[in-house]
Tab-separated table of C-alpha atoms in Angstrom:
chain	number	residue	atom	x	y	z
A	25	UNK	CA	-2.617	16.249	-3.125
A	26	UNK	CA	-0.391	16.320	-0.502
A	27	UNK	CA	-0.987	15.144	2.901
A	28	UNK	CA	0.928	16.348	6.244
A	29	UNK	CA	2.873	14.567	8.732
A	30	UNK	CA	5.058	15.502	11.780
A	31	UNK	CA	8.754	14.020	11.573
A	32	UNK	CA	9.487	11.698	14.391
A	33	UNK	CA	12.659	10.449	13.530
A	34	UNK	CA	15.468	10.611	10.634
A	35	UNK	CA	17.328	7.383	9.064
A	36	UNK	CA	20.465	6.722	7.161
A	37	UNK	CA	20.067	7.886	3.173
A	38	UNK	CA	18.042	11.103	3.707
A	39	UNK	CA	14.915	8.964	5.138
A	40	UNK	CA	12.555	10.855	7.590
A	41	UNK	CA	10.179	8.612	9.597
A	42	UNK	CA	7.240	10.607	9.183
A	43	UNK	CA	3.462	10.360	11.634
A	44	UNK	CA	0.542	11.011	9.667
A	45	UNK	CA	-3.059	11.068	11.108
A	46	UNK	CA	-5.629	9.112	8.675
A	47	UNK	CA	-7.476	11.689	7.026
A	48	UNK	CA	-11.125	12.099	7.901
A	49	UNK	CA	-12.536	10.886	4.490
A	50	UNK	CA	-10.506	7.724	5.949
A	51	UNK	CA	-11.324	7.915	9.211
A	52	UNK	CA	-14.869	8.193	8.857
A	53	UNK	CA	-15.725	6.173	5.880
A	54	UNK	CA	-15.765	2.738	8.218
A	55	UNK	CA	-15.866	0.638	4.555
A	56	UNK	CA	-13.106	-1.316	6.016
A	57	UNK	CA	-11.576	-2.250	9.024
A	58	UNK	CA	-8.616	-0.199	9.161
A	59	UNK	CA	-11.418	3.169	8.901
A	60	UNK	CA	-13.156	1.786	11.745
A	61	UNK	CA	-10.271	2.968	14.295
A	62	UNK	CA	-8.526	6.588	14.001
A	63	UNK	CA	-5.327	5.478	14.104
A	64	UNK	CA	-2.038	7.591	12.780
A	65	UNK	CA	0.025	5.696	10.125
A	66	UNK	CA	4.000	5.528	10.090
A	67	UNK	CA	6.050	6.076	6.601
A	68	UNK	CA	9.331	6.375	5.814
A	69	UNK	CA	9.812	9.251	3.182
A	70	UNK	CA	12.866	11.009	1.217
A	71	UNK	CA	13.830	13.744	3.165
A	72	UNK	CA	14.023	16.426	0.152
A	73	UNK	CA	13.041	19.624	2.508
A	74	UNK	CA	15.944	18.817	4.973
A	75	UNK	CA	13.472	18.418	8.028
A	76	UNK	CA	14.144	17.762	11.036
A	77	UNK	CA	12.578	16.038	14.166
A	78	UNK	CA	9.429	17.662	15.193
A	79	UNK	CA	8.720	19.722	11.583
A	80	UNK	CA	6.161	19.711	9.899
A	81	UNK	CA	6.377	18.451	6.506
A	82	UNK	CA	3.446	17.810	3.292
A	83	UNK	CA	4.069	14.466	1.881
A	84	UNK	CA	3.804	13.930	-1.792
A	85	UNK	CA	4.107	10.786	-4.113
A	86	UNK	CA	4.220	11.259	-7.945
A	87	UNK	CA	1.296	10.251	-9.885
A	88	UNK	CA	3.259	7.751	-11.564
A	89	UNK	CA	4.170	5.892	-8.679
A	90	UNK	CA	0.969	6.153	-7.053
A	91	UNK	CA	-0.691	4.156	-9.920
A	92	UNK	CA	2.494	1.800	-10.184
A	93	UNK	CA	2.397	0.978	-6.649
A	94	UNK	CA	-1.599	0.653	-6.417
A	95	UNK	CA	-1.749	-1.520	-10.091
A	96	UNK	CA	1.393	-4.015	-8.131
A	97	UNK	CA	-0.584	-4.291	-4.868
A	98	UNK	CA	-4.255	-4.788	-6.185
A	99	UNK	CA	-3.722	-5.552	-9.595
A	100	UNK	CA	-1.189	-8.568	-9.541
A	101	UNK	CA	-3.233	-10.069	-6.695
A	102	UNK	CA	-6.362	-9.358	-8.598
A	103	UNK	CA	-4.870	-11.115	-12.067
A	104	UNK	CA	-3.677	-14.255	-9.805
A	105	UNK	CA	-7.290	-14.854	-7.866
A	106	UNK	CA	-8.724	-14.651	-11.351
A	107	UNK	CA	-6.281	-16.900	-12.864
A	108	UNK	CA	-6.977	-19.171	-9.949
A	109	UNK	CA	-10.340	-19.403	-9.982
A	110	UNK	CA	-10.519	-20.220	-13.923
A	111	UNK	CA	-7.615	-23.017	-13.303
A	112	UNK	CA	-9.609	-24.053	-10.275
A	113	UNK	CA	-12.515	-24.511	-12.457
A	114	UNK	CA	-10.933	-26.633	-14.473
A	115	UNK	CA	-9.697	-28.524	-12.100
A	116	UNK	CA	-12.710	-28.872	-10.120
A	117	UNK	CA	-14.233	-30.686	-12.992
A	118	UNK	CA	-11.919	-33.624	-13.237
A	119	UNK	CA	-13.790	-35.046	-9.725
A	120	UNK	CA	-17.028	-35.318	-8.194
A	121	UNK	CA	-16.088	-35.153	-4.496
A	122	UNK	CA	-16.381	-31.294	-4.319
A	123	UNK	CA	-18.251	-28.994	-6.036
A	124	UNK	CA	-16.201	-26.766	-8.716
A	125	UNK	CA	-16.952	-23.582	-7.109
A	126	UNK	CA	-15.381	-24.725	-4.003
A	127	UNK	CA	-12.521	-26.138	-5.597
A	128	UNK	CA	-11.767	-22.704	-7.692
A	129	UNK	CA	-12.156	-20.086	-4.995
A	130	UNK	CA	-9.870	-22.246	-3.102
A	131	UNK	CA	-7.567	-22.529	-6.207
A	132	UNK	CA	-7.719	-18.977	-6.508
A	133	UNK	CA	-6.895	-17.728	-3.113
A	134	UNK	CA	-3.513	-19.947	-3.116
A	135	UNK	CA	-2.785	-18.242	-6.229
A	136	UNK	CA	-3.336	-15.260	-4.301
A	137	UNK	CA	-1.384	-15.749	-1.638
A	138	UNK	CA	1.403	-17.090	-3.948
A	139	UNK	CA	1.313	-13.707	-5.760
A	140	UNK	CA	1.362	-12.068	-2.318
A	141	UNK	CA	4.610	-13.705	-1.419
A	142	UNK	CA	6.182	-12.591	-4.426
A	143	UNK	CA	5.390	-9.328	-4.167
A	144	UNK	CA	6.918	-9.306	-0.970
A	145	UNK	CA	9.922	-10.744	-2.115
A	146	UNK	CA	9.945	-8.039	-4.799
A	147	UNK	CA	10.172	-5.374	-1.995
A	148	UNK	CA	14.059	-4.159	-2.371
A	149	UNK	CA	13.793	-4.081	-6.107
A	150	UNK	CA	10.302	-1.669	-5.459
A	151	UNK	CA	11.826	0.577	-3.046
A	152	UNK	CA	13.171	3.049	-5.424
A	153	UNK	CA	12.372	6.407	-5.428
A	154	UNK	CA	9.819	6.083	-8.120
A	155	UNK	CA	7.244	4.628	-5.045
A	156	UNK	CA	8.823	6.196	-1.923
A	157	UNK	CA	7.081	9.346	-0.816
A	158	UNK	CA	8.637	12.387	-0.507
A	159	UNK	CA	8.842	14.703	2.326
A	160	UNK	CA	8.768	17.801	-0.306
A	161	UNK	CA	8.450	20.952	2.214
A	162	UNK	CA	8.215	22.503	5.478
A	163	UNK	CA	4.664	23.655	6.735
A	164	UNK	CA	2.690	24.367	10.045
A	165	UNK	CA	0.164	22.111	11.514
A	166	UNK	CA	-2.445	24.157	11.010
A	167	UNK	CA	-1.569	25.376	7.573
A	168	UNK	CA	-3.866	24.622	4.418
A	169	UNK	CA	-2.494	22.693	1.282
């Protein structure tokens, strides 16, 4: 599905810096903290339509990429609390000071954390086109998809 965005400003290598308002499914689901405020969200998106500052454009990501990106930002964390919290349990058994439980959730969000970090340090090697959004075509504001 795509969503639409107004350009608000153009970067080197056919980037457009794109404003998109959180959709109301989003804005009104208040599950999580980000829904609890309508705010509008910034990307940066290939600029495949050739717009320019001001246009309207509908965003689209491939399907691929969508589940790529979503499996390397929930599911790597996800894998690494796990594996932290079974490692922690372990551990947590070798002494009697604190209670395993305590000892593997804490286990498990360092592991966490770590797997954060390394996403982030994964970033450049993830920016390729395969998970960058694309502005794909002119529309109107008012327009439906």
């Amino acid at each position: 599905m795509a969503e639409k965005g107004v350009v608000i400003g153009l970067k080197d290598n056919n980037l457009a810096v794109i404003k998109m308002t959180r959709q109301e499914a989003c804005a009104k689901c208040r599950a999580c903290i980000a829904g609890m405020a309508e705010k509008d969200m910034f990307i940066e998106a290939e600029n495949i339509c050739g717009a320019k500052v001001d246009d309207w454009v509908e965003v689209e990501m491939s399907p691929d990429g969508f589940i790529h990106a979503v499996l390397i930002m929930y599911g790597i964390p996800f894998l690494a609390f796990m594996a932290g919290i079974g490692i922690g349990y372990f551990l947590g058994g070798m002494q009697q000071a604190i209670g395993r439980e305590i000892v593997s959730f804490i286990v498990g969000l360092i592991f966490t954390f770590i797997a954060f970090g390394w996403i982030k340090s994964q970033e450049k090697r993830w920016a390729s086109k395969k998970y960058r959004p694309v502005a794909a075509r002119l529309t109107t504001q008012n327009a439906e998809c």
